[in-house]
CSV table of N, CA and C in Angstrom, one decimal:
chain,number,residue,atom,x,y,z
N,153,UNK,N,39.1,-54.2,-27.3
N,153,UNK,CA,37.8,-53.6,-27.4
N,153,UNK,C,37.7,-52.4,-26.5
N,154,UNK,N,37.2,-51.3,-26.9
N,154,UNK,CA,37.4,-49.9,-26.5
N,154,UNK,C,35.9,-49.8,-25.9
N,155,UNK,N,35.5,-49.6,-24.4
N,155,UNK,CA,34.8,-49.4,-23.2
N,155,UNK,C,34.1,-48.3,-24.0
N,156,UNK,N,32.4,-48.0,-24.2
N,156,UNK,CA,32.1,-46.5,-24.6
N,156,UNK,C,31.4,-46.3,-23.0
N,157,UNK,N,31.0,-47.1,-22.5
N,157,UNK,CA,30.6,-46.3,-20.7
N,157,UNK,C,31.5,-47.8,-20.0
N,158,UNK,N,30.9,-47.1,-18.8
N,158,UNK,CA,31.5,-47.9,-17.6
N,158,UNK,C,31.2,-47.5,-15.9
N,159,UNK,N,31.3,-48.1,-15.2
N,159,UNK,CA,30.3,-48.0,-14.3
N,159,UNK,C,30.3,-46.6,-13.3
N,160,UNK,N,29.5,-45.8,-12.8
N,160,UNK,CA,30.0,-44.7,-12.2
N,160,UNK,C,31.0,-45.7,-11.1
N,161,UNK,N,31.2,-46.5,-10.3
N,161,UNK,CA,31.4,-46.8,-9.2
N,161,UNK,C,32.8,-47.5,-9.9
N,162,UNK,N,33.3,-47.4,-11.1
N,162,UNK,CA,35.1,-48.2,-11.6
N,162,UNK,C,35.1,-46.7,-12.4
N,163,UNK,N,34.4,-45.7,-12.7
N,163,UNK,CA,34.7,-44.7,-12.7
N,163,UNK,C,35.4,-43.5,-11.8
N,164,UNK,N,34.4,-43.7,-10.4
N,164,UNK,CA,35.1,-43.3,-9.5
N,164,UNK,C,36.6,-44.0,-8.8
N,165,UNK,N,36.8,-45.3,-9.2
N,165,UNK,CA,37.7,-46.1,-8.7
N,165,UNK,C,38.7,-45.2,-9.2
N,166,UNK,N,38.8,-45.6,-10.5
N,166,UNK,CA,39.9,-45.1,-11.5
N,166,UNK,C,40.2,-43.5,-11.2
N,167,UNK,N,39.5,-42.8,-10.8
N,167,UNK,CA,39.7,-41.3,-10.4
N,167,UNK,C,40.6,-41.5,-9.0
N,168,UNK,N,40.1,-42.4,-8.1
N,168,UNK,CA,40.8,-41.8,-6.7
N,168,UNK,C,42.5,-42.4,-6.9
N,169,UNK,N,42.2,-43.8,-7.8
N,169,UNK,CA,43.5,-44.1,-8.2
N,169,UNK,C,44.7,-43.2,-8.8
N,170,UNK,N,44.0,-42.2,-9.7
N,170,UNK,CA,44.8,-41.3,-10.6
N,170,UNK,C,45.2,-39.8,-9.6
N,171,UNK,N,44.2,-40.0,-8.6
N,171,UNK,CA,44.2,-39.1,-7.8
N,171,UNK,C,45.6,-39.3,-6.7
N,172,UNK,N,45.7,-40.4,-6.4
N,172,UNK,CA,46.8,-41.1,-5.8
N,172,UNK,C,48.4,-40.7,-6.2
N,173,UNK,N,47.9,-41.0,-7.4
N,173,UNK,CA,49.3,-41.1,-8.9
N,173,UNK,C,49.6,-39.2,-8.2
N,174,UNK,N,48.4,-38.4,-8.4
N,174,UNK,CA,49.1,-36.9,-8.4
N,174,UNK,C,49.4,-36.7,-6.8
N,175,UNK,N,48.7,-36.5,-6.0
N,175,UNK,CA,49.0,-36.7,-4.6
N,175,UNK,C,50.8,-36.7,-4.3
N,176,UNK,N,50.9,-37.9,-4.7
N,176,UNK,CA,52.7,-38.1,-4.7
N,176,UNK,C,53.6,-36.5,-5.5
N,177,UNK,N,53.0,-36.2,-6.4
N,177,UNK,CA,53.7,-35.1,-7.0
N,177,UNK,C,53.3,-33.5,-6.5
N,178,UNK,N,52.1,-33.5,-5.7
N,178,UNK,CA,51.6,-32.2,-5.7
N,178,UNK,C,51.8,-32.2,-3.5
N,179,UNK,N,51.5,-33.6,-3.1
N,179,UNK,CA,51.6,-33.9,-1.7
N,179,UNK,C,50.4,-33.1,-0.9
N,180,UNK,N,50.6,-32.4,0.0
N,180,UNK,CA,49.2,-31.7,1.1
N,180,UNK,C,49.3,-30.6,0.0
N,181,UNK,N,48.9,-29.9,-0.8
N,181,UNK,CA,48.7,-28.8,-2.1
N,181,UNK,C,47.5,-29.1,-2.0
N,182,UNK,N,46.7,-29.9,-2.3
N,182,UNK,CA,45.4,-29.9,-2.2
N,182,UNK,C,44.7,-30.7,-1.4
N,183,UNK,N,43.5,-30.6,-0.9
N,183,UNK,CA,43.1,-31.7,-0.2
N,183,UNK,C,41.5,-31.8,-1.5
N,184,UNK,N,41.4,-33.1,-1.9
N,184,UNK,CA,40.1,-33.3,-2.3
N,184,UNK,C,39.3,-34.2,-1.8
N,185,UNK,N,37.7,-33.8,-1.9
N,185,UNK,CA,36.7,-34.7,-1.6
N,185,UNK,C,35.9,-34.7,-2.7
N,186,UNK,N,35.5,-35.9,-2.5
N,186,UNK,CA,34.6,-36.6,-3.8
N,186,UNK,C,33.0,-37.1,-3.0
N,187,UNK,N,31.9,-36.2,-3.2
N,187,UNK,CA,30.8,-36.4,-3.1
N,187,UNK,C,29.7,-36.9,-3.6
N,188,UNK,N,28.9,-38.0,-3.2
N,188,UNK,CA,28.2,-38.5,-4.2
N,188,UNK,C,27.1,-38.8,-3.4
N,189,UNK,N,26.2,-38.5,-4.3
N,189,UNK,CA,24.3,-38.0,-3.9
N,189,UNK,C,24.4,-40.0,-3.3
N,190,UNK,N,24.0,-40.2,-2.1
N,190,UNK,CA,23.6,-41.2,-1.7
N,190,UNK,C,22.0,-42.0,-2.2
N,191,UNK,N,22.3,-41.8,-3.2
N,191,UNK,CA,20.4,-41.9,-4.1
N,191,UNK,C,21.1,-42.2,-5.2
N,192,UNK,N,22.1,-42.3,-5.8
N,192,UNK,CA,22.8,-42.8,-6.6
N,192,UNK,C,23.2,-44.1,-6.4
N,193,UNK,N,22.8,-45.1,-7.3
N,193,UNK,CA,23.1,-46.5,-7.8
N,193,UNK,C,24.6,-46.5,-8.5
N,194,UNK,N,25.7,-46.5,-7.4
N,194,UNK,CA,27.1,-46.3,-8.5
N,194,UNK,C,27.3,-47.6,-9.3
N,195,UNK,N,26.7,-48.8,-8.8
N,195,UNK,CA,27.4,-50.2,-9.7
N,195,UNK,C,26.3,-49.8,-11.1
N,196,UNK,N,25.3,-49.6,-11.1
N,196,UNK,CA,24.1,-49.5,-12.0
N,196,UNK,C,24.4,-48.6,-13.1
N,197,UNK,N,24.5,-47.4,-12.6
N,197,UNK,CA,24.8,-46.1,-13.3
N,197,UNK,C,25.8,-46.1,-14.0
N,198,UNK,N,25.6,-46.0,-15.4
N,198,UNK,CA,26.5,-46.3,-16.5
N,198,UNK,C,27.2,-44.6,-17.3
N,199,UNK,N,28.5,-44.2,-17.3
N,199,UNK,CA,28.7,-43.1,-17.9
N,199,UNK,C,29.5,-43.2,-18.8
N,200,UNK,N,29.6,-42.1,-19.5
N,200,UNK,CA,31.0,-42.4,-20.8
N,200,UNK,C,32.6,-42.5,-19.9
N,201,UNK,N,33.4,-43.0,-20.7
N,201,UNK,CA,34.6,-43.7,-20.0
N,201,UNK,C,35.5,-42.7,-19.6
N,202,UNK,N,36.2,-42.9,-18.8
N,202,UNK,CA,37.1,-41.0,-18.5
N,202,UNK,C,36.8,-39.7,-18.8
N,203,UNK,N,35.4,-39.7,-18.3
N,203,UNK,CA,34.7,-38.5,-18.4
N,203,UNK,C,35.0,-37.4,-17.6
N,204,UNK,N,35.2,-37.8,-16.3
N,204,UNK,CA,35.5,-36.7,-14.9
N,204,UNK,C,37.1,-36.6,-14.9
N,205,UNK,N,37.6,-37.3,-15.1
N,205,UNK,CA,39.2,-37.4,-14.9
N,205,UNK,C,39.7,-35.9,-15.5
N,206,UNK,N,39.8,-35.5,-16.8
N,206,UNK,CA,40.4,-34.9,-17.4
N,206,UNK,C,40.2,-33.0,-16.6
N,207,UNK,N,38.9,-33.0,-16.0
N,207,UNK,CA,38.1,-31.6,-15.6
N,207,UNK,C,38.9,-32.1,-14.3
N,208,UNK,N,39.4,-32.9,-13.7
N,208,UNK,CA,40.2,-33.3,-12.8
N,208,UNK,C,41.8,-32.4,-12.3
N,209,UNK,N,41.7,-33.1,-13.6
N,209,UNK,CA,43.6,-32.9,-13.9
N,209,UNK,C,43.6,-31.5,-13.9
N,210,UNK,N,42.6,-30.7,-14.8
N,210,UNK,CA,42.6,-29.1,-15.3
N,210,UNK,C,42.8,-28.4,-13.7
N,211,UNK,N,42.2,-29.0,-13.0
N,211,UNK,CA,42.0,-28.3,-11.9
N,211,UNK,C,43.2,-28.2,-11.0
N,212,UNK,N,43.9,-29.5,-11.3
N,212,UNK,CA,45.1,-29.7,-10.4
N,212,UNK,C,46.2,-28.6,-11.0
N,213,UNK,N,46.7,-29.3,-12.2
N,213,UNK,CA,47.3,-28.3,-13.0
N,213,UNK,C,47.2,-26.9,-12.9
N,214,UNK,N,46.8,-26.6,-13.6
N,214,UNK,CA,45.7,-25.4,-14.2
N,214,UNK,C,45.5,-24.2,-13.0
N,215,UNK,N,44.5,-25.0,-11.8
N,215,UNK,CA,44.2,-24.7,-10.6
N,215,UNK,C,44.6,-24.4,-9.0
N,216,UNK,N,45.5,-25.4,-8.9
N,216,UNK,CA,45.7,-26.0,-7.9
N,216,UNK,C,47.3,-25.6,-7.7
N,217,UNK,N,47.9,-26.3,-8.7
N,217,UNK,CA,49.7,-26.2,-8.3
N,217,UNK,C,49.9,-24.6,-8.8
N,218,UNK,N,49.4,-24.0,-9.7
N,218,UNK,CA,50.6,-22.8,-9.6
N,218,UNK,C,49.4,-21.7,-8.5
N,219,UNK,N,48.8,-22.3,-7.7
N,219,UNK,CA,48.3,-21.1,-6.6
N,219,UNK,C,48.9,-21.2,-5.3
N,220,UNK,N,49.2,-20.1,-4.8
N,220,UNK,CA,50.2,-19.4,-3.7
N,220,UNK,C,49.7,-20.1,-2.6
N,221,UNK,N,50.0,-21.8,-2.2
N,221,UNK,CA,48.9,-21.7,-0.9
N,221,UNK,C,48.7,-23.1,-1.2
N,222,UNK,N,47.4,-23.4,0.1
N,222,UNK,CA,46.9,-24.8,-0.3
N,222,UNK,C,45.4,-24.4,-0.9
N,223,UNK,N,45.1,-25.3,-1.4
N,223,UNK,CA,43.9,-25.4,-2.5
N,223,UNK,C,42.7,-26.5,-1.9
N,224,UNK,N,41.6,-26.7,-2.3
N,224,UNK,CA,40.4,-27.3,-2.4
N,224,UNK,C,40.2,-27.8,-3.7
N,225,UNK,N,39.8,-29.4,-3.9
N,225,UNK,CA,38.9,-29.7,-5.2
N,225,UNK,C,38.0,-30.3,-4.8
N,226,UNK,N,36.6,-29.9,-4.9
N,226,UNK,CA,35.4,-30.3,-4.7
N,226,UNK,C,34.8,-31.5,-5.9
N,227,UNK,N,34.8,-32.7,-5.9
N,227,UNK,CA,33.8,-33.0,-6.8
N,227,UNK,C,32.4,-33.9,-6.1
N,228,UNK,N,31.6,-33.0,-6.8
N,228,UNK,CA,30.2,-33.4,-6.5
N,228,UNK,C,29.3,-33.9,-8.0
N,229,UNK,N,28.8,-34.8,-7.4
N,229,UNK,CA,28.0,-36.2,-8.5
N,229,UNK,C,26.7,-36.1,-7.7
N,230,UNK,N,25.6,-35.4,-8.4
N,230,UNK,CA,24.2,-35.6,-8.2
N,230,UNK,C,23.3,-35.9,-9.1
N,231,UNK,N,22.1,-37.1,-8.8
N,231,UNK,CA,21.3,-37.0,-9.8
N,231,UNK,C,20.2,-36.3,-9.9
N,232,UNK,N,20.2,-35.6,-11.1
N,232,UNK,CA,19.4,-34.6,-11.6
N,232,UNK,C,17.8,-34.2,-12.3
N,233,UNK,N,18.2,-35.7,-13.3
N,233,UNK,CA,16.4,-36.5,-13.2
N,233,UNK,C,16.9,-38.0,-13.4
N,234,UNK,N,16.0,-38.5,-13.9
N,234,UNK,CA,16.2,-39.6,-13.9
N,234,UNK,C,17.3,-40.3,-15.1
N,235,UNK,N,17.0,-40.3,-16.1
N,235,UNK,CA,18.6,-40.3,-17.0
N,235,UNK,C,19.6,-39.4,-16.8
N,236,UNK,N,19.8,-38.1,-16.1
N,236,UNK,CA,20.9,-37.3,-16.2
N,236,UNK,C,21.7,-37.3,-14.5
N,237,UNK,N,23.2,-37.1,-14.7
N,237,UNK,CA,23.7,-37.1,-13.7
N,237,UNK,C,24.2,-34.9,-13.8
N,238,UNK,N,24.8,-34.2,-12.2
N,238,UNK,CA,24.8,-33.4,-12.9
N,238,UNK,C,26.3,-33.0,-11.9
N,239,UNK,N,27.7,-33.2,-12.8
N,239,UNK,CA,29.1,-33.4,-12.2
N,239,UNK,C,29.8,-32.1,-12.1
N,240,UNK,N,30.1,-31.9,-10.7
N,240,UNK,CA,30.7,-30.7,-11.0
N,240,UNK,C,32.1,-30.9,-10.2
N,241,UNK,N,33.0,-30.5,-10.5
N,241,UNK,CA,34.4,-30.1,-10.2
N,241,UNK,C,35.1,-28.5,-10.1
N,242,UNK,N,34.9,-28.2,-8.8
N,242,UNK,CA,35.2,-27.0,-8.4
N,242,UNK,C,37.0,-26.9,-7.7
N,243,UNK,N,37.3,-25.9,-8.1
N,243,UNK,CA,38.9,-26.2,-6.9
N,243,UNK,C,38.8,-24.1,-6.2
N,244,UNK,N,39.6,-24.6,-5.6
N,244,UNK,CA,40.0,-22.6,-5.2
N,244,UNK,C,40.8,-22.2,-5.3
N,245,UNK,N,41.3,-22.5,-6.5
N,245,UNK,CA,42.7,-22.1,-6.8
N,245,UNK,C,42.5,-21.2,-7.9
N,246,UNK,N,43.4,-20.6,-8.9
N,246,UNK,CA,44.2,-19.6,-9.9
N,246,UNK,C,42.6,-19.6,-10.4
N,247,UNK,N,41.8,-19.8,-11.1
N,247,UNK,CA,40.8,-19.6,-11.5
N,247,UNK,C,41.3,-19.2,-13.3
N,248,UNK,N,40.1,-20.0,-14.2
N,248,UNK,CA,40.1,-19.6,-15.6
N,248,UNK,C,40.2,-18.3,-16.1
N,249,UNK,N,40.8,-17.8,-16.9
N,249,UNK,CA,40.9,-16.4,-17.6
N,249,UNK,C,39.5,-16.1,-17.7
N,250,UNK,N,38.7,-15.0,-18.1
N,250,UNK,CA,37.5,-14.7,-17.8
N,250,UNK,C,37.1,-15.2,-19.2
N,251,UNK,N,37.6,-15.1,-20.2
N,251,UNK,CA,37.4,-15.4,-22.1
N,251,UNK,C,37.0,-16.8,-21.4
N,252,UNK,N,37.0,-17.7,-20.9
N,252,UNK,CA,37.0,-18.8,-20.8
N,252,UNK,C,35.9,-19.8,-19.9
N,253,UNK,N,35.1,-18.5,-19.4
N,253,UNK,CA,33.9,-18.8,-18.4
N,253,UNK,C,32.1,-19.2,-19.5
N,254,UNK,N,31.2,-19.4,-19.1
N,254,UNK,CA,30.3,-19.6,-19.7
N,254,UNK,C,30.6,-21.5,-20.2
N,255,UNK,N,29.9,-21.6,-21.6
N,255,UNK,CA,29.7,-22.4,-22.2
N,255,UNK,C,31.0,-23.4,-22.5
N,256,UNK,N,31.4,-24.4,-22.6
N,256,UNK,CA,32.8,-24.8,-23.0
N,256,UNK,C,33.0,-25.2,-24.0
N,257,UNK,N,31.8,-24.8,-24.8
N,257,UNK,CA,32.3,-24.8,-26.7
N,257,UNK,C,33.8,-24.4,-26.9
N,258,UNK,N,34.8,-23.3,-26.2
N,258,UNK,CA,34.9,-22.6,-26.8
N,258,UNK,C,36.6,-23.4,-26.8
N,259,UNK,N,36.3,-24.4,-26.1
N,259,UNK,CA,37.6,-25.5,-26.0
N,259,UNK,C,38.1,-25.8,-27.3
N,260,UNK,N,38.8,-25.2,-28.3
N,260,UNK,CA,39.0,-26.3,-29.0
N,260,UNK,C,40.8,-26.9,-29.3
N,261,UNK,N,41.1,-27.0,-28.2
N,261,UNK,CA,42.7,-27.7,-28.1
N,261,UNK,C,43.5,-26.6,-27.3
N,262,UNK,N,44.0,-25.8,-28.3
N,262,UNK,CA,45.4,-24.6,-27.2
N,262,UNK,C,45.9,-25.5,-26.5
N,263,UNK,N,45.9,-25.2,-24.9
N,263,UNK,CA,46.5,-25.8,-23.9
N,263,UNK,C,45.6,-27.2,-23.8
N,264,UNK,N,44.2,-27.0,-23.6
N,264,UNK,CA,43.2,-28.1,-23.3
N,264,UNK,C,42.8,-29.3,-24.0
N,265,UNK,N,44.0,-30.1,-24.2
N,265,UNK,CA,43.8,-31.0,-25.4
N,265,UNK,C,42.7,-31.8,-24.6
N,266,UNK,N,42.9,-32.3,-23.4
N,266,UNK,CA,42.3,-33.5,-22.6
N,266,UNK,C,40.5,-32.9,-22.4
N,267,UNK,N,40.5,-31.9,-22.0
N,267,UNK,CA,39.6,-31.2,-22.4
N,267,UNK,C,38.5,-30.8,-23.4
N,268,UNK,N,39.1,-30.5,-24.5
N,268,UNK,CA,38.5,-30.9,-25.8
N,268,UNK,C,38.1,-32.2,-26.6
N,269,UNK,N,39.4,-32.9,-26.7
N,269,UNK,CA,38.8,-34.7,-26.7
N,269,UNK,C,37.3,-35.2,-26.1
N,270,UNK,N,37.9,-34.9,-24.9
N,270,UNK,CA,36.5,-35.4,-24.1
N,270,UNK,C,35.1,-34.6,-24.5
N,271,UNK,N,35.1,-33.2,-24.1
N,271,UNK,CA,33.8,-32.5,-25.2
N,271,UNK,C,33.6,-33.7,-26.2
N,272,UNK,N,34.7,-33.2,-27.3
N,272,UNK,CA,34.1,-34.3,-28.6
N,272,UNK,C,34.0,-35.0,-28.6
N,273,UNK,N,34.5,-36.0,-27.7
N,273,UNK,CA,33.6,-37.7,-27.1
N,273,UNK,C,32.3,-37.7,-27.2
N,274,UNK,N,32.3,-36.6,-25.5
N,274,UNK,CA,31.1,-36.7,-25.6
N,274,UNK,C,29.9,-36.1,-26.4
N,275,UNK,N,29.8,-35.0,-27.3
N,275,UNK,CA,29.5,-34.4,-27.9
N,275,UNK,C,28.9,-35.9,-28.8
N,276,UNK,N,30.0,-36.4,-30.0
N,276,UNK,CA,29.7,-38.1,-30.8
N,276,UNK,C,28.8,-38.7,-30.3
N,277,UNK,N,29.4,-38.6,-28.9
N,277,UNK,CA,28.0,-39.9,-28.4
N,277,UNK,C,26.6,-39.8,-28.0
N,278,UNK,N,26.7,-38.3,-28.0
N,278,UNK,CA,25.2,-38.3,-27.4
N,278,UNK,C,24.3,-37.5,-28.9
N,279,UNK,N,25.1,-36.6,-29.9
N,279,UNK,CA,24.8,-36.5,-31.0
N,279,UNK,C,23.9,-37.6,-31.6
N,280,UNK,N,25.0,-38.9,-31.7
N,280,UNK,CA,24.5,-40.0,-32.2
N,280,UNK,C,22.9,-40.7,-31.7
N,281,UNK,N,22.8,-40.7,-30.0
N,281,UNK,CA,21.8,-41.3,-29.5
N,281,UNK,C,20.8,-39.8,-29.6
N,282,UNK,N,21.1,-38.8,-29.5
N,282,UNK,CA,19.9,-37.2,-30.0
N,282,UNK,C,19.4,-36.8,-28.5
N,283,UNK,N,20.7,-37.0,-27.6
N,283,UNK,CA,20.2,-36.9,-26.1
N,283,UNK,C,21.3,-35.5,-25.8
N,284,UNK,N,20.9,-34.6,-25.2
N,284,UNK,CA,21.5,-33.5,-24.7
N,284,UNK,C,22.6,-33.3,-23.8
N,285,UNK,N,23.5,-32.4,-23.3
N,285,UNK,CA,24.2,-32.4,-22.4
N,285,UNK,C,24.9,-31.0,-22.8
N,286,UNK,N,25.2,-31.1,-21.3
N,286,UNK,CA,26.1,-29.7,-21.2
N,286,UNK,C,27.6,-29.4,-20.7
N,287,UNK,N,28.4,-28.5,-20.6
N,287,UNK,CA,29.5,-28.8,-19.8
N,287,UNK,C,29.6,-27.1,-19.4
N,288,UNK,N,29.2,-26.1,-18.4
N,288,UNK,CA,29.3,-24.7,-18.2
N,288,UNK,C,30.9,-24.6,-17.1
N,289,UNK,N,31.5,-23.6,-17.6
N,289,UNK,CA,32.4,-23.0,-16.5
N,289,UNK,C,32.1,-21.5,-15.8
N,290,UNK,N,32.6,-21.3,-14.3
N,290,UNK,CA,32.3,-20.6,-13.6
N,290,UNK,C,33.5,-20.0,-12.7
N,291,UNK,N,33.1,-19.4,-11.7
N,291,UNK,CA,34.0,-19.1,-10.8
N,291,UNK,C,33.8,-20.0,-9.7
N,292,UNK,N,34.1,-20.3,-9.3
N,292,UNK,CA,33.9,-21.5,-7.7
N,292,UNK,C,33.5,-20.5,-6.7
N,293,UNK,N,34.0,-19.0,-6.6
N,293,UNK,CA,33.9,-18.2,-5.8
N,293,UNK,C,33.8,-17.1,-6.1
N,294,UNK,N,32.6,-16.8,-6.6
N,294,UNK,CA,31.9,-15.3,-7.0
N,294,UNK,C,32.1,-14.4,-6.2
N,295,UNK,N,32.4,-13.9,-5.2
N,295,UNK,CA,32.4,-13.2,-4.6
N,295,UNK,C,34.0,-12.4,-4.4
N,296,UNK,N,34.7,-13.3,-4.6
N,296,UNK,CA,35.8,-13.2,-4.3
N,296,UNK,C,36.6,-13.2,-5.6
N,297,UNK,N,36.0,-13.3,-6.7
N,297,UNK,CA,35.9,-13.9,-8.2
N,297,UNK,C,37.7,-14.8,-8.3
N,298,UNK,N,37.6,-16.1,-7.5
N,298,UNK,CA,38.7,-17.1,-7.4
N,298,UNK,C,38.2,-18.5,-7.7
N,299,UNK,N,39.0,-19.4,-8.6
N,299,UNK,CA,38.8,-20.3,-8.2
N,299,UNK,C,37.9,-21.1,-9.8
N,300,UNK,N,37.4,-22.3,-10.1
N,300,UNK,CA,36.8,-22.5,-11.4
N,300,UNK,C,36.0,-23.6,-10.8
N,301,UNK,N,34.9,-23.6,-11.3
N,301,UNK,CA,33.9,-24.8,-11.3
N,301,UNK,C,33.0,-25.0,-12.8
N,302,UNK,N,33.5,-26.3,-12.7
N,302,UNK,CA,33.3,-27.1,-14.0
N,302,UNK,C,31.9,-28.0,-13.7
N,303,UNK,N,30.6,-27.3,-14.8
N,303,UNK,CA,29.3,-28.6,-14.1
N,303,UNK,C,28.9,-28.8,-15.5
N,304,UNK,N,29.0,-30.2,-15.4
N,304,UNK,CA,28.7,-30.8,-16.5
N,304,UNK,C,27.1,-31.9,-16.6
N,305,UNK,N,26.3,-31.7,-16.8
N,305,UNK,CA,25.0,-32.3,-16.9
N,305,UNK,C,24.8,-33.5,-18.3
N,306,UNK,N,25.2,-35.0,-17.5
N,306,UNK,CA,25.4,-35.7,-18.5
N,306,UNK,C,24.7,-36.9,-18.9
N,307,UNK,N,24.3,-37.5,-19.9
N,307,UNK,CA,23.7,-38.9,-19.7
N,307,UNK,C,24.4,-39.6,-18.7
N,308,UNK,N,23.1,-40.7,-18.1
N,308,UNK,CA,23.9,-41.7,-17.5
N,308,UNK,C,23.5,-43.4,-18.1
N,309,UNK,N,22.7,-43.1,-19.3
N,309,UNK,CA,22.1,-44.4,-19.8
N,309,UNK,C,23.1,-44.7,-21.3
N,310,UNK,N,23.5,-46.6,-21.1
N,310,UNK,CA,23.9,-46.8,-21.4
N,310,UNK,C,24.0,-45.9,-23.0
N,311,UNK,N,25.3,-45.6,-23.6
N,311,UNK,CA,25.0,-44.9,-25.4
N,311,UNK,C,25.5,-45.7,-26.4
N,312,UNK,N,25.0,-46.4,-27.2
N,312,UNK,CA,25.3,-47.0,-28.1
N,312,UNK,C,25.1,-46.1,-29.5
């Protein structure tokens, strides 16, 4: 039987675990923290299943290993209103081509298979229940125009 949510708090599990797995392969390359709004109920709060992971990995990959240096991945988990959580995953690393900032419609496989999937997960599931969400990319560091931040504004009630 295939999980459609699961709890933010075995969601986060499963992240710092996979986070571990890369760690070994990437070593001090990055250092990440994982932040979460202390007003958040993580056993309670229900989200769709390997949701954060994948905007994860992009960053390591993607972000993180091929930049000249050591790197930052920020993930921050706040809630936003009351059904919505609002996730973002920033790193300081190589940063997205510019064709690739704004909206993340514009995913549809190329390199970002993990990426895309998950869009159209989530996309199904909240389609089905008529509830909204978003996923916008950015620069992490406008100023300096380096680096990608991924905020995704998601249900957190259960979706059937």
């Amino acid at each position: 039987m295939r999980l459609k949510s699961i709890s933010l708090d075995d969601e986060l599990d499963l992240l710092r675990e996979y986070l571990q797995f890369e760690e070994m392969r990437f070593g001090e390359k990055a250092k990440v923290n994982i932040l979460v709004d202390p007003n958040i109920d993580t056993f309670e709060t229900q989200i769709p299943v390997m949701l954060i992971q994948p905007f994860v990995e992009n960053a390591i990959w993607h972000g993180v290993l091929p930049y000249q240096g050591n790197a930052r991945i920020d993930i921050k988990i706040a809630q936003t209103q009351r059904s919505y959580l609002t996730v973002s995953v920033s790193d300081t690393g190589m940063g997205v081509p510019e064709h690739m900032l704004g909206d993340a419609s514009h995913f549809k496989g190329d390199k970002n298979h993990g990426i895309a999937i998950t869009l159209q997960r989530l996309s199904l599931l909240c389609t089905r229940a008529s509830i909204p969400f978003y996923v916008y990319y950015s620069r992490a560091d406008q100023e300096n125009n380096t680096g990608t931040c991924v905020e995704m504004h998601i249900p957190v009630e259960q979706i059937d």
